Structures are given as structure tokens and as C-alpha cells.
PDB file of N, CA, C and O in Angstrom:
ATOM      1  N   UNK R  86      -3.997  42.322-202.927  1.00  0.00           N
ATOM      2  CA  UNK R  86      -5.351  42.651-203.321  1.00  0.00           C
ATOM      3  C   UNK R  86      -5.508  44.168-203.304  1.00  0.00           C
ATOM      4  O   UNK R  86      -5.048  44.683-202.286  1.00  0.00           O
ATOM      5  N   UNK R  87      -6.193  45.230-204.426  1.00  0.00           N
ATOM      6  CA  UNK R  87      -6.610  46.330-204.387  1.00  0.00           C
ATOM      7  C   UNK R  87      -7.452  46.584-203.534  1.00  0.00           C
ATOM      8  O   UNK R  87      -8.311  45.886-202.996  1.00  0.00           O
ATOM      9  N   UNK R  88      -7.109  47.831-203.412  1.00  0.00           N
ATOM     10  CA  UNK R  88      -7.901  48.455-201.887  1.00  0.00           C
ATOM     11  C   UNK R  88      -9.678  49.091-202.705  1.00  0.00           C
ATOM     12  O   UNK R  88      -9.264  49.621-203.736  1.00  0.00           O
ATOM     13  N   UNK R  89     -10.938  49.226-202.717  1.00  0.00           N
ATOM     14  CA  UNK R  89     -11.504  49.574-203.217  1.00  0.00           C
ATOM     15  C   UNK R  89     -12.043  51.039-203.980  1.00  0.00           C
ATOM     16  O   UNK R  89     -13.015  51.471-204.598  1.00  0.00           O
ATOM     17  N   UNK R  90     -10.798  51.440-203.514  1.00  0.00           N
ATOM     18  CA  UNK R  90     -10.671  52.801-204.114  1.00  0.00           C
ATOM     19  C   UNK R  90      -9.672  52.877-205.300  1.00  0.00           C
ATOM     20  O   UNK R  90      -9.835  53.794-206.104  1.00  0.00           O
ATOM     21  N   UNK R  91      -8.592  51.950-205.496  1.00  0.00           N
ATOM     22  CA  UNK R  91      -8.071  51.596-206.235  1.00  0.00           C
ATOM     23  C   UNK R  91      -8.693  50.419-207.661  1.00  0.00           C
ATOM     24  O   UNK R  91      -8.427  50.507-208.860  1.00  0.00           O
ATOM     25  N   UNK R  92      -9.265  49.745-207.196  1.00  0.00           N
ATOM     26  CA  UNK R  92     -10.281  49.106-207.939  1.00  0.00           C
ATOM     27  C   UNK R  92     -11.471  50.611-209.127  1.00  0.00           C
ATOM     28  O   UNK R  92     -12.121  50.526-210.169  1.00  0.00           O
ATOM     29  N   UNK R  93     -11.291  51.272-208.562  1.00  0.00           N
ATOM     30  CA  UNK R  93     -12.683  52.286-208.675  1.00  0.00           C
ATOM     31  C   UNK R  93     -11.972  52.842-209.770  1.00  0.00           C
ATOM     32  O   UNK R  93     -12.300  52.716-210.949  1.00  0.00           O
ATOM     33  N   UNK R  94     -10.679  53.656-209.205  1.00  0.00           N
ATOM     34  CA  UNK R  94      -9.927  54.008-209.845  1.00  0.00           C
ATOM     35  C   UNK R  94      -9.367  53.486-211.353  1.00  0.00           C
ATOM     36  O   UNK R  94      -9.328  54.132-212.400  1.00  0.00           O
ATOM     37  N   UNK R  95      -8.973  52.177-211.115  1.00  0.00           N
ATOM     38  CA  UNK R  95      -8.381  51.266-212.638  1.00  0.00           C
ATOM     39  C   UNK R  95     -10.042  51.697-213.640  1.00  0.00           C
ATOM     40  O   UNK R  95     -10.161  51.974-214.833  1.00  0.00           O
ATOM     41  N   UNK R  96     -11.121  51.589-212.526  1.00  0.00           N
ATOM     42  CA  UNK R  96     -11.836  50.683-213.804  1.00  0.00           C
ATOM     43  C   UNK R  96     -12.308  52.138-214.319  1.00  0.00           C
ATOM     44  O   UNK R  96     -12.537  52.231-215.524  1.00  0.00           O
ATOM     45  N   UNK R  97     -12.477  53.313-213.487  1.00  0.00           N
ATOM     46  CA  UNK R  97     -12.516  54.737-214.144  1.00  0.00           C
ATOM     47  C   UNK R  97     -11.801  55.144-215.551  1.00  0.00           C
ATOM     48  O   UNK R  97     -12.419  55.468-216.565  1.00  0.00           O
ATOM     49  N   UNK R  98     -10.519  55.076-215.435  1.00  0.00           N
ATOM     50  CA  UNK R  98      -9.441  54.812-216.412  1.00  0.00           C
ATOM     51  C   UNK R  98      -9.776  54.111-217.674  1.00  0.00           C
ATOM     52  O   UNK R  98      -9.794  54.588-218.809  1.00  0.00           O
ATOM     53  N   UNK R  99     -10.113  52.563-217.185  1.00  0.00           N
ATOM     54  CA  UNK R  99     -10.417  51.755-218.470  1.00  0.00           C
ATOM     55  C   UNK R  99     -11.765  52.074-219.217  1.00  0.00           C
ATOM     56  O   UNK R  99     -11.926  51.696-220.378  1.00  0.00           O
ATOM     57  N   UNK R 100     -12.773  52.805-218.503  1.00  0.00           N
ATOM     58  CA  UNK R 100     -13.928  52.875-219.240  1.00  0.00           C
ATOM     59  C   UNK R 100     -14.165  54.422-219.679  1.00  0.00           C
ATOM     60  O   UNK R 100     -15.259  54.684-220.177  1.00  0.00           O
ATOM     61  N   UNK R 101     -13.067  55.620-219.502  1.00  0.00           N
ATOM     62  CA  UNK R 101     -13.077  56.305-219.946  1.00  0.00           C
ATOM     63  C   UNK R 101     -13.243  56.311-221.643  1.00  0.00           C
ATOM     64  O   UNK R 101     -12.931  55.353-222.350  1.00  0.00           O
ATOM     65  N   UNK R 102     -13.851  57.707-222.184  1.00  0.00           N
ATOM     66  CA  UNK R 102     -14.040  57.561-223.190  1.00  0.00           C
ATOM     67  C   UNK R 102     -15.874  57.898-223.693  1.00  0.00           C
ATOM     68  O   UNK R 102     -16.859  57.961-222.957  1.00  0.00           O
ATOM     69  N   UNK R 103     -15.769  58.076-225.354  1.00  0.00           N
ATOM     70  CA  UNK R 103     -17.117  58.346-225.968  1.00  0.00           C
ATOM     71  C   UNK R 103     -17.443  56.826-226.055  1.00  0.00           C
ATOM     72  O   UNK R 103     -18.576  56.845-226.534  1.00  0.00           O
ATOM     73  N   UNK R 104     -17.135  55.634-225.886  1.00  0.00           N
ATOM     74  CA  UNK R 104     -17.846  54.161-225.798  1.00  0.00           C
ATOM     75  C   UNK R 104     -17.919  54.043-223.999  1.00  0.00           C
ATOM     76  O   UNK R 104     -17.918  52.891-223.563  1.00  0.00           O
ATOM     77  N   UNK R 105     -17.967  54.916-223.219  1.00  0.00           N
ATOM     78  CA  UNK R 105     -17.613  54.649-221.532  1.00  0.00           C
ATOM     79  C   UNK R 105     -18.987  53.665-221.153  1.00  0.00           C
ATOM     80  O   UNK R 105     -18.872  52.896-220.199  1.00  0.00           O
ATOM     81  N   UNK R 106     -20.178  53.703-221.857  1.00  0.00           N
ATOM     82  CA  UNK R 106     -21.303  52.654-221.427  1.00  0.00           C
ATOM     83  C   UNK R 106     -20.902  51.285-221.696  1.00  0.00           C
ATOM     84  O   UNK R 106     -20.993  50.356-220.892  1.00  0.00           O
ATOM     85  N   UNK R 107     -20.256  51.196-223.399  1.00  0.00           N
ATOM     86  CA  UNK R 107     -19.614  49.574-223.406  1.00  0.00           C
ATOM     87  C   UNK R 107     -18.660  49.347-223.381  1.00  0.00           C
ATOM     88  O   UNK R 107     -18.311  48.212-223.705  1.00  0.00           O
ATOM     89  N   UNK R 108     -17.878  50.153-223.045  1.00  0.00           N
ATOM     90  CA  UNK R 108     -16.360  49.866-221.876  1.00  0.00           C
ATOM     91  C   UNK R 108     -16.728  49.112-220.336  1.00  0.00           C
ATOM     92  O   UNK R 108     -16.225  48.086-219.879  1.00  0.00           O
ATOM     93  N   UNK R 109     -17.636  49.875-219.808  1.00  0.00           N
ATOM     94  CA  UNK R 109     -18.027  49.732-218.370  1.00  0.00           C
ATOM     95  C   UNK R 109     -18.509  48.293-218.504  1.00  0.00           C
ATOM     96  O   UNK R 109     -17.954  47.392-217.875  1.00  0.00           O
ATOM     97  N   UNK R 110     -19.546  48.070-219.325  1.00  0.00           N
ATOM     98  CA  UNK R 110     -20.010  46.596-219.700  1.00  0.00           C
ATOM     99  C   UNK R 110     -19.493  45.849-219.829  1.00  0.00           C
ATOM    100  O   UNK R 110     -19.815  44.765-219.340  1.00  0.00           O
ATOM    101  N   UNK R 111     -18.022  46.079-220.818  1.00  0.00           N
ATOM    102  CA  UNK R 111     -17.633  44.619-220.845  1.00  0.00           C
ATOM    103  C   UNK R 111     -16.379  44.247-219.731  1.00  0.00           C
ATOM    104  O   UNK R 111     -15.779  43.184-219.579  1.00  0.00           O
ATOM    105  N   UNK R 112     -16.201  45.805-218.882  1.00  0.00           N
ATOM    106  CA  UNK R 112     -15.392  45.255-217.492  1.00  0.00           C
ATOM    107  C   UNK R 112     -16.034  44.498-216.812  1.00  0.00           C
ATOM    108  O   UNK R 112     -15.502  43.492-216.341  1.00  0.00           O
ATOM    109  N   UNK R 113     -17.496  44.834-216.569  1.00  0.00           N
ATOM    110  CA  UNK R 113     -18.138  44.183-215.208  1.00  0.00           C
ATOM    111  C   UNK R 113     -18.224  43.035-216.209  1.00  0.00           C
ATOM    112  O   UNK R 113     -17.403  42.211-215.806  1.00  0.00           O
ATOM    113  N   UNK R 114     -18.714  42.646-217.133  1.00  0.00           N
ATOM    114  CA  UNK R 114     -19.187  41.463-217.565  1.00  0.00           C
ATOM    115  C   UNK R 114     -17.948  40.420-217.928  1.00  0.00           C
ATOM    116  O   UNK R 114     -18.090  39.352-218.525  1.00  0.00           O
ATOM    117  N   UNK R 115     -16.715  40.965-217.437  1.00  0.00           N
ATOM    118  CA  UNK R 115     -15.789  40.080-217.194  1.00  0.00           C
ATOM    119  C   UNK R 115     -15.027  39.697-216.055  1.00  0.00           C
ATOM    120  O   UNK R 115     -14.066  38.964-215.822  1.00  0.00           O
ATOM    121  N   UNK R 116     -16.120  40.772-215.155  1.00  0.00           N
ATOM    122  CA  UNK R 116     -15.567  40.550-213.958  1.00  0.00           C
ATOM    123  C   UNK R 116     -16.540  39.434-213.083  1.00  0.00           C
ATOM    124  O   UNK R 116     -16.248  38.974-211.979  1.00  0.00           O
ATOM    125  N   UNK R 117     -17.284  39.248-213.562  1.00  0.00           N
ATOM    126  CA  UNK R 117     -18.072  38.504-213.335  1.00  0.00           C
ATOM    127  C   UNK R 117     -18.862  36.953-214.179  1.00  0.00           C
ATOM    128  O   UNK R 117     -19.914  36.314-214.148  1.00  0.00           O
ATOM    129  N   UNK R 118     -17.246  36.950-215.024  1.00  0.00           N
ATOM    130  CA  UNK R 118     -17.730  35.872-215.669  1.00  0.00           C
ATOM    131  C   UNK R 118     -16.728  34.411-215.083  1.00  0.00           C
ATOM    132  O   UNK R 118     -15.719  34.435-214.377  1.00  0.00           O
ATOM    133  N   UNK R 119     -17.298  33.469-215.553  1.00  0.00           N
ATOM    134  CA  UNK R 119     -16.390  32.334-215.148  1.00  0.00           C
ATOM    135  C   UNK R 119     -16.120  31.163-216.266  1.00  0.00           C
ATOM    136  O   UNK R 119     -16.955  30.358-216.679  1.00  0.00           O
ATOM    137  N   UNK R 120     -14.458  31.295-216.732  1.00  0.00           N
ATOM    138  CA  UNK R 120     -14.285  30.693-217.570  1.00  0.00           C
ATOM    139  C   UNK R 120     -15.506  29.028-217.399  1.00  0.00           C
ATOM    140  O   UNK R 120     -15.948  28.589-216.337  1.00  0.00           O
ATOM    141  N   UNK R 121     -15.764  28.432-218.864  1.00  0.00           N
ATOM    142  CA  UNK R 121     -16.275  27.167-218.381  1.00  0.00           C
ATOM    143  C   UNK R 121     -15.162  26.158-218.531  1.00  0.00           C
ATOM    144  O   UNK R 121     -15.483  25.043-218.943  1.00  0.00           O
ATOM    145  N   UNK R 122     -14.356  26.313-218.352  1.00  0.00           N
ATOM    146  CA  UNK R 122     -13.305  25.248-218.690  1.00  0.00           C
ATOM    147  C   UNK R 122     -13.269  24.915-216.823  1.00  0.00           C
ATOM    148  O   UNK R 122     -13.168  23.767-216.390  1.00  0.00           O
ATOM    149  N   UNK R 123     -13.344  25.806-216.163  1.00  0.00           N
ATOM    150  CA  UNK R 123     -13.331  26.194-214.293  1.00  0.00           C
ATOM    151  C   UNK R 123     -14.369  25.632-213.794  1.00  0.00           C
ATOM    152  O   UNK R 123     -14.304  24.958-212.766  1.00  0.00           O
ATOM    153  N   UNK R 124     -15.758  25.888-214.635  1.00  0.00           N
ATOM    154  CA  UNK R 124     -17.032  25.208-214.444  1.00  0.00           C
ATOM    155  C   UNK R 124     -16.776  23.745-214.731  1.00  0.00           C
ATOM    156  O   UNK R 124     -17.067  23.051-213.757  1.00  0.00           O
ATOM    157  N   UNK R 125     -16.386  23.163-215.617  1.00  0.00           N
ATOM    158  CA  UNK R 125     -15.953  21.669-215.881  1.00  0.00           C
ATOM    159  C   UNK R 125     -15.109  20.734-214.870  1.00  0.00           C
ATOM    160  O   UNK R 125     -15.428  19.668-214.344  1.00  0.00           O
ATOM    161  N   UNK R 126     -13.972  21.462-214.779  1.00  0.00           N
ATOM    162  CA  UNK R 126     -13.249  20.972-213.591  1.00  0.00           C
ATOM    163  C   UNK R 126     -13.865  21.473-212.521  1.00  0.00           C
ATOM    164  O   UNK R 126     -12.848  21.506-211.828  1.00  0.00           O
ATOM    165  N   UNK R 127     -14.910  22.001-211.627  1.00  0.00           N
ATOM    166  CA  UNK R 127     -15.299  22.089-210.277  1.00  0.00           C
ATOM    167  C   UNK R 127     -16.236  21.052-210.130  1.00  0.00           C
ATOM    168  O   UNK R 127     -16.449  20.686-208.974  1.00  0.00           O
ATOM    169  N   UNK R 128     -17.088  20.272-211.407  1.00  0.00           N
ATOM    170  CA  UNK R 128     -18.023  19.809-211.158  1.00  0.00           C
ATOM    171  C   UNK R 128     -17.267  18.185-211.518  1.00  0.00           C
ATOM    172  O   UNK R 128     -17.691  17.191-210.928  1.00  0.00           O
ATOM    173  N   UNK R 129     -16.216  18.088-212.458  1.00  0.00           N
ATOM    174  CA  UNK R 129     -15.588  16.719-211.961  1.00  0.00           C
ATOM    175  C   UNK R 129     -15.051  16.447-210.995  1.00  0.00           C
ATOM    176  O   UNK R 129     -14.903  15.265-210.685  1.00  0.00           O
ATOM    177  N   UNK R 130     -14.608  17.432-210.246  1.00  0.00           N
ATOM    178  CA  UNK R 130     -14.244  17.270-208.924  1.00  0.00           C
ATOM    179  C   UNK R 130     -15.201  16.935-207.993  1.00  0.00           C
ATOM    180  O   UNK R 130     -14.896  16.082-207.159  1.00  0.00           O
ATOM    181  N   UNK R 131     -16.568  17.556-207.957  1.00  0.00           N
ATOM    182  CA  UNK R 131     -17.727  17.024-207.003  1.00  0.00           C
ATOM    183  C   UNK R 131     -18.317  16.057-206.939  1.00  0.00           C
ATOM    184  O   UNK R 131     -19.003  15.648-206.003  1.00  0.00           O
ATOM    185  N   UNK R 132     -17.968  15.269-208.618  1.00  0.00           N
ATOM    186  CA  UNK R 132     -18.478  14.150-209.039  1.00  0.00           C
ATOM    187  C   UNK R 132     -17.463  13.186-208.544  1.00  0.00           C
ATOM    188  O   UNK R 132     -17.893  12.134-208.072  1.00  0.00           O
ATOM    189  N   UNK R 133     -16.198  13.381-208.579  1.00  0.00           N
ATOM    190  CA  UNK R 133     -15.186  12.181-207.672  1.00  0.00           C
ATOM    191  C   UNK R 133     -15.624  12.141-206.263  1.00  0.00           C
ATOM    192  O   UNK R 133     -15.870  11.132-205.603  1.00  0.00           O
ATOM    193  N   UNK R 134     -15.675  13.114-205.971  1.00  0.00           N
ATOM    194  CA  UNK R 134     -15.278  13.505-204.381  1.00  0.00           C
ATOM    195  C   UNK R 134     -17.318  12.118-204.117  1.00  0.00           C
ATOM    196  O   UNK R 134     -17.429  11.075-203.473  1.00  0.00           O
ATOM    197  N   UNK R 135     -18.012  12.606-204.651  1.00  0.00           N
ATOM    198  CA  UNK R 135     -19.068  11.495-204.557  1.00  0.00           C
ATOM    199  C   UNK R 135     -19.423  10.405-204.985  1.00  0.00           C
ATOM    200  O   UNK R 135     -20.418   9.730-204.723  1.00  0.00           O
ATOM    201  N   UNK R 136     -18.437  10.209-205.774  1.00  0.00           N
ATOM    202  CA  UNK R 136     -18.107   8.762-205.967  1.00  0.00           C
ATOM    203  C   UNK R 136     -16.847   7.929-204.970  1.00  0.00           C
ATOM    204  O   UNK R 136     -16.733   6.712-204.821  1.00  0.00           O
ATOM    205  N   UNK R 137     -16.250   8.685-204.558  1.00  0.00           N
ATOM    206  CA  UNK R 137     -15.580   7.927-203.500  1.00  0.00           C
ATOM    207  C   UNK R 137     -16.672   7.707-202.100  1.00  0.00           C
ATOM    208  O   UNK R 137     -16.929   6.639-201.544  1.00  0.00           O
ATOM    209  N   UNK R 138     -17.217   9.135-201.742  1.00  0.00           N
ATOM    210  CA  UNK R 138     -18.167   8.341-200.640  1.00  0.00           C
ATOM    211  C   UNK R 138     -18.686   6.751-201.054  1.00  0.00           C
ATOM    212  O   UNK R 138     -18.456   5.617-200.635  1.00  0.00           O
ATOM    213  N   UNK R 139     -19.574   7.402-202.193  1.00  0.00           N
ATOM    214  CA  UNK R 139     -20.800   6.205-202.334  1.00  0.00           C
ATOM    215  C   UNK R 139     -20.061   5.046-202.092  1.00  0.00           C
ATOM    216  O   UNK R 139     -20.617   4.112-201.514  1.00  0.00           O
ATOM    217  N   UNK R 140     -18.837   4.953-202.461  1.00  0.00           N
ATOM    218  CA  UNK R 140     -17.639   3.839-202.690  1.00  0.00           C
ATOM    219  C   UNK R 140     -17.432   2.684-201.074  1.00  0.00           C
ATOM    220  O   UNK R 140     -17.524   1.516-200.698  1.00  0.00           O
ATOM    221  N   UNK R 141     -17.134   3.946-200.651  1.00  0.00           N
ATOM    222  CA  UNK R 141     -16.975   4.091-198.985  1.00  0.00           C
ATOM    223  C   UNK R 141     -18.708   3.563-198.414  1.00  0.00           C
ATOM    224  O   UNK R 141     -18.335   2.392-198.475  1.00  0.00           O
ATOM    225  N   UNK R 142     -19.374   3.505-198.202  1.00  0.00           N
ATOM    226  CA  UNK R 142     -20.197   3.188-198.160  1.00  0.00           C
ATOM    227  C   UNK R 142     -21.035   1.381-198.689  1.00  0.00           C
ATOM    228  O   UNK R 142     -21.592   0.404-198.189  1.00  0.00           O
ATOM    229  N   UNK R 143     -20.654   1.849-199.790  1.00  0.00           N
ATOM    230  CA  UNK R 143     -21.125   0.091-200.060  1.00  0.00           C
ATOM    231  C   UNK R 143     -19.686  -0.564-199.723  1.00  0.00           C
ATOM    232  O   UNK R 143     -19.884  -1.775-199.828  1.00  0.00           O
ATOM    233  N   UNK R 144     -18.818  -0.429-199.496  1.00  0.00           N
ATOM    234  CA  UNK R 144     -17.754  -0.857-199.610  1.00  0.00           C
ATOM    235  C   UNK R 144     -17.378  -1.649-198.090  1.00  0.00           C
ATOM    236  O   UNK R 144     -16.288  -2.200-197.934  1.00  0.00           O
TER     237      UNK R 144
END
């Protein structure tokens, strides 16, 4: 894992430049995005994981 000065550093680098406002934008806005394919599979997973209780339960 980067140390946060190193982090600072890369993203200095990448958003250098006369576009440095939508450089900077579309780092953070990918640093903070979450594929939905990740969103799909976390929430079939929550949906098994509660269907086995309920299972467990009437069962």
C-alpha cells in the first residue's frame, strides 16, 4: 500500500497539465467509484446469506 505522500505525489503527476481541473476529476471520480458488476455480486451474496437463515429457521 502507498504511503500518503506517495499517493499525493502519483496523483500530482497525473493531473498535471492545462486540463489539471479535469484530470483531477476524473482521478478522484474513479477513485471513488464502484464497478456495478461488484455492486451486483455484494448484494447476491446478502441475498443468499438471508435466505439460508430464513431457511434455518423455518426449517
Amino acid at each position: 500500500m502507498k504511503s500518503q505522500a506517495e499517493t499525493i505525489a502519483d496523483l500530482a503527476v497525473r493531473c498535471a497539465g492545462p486540463s489539471q481541473f479535469e484530470n483531477f476529476d476524473r482521478a478522484f471520480r474513479r477513485s471513488l467509484s464502484v464497478p456495478k458488476g461488484a455492486i451486483l455480486k455484494e448484494q447476491a451474496e446478502r441475498r443468499q446469506a438471508r435466505e439460508k437463515r430464513r431457511s434455518r429457521k423455518t426449517g
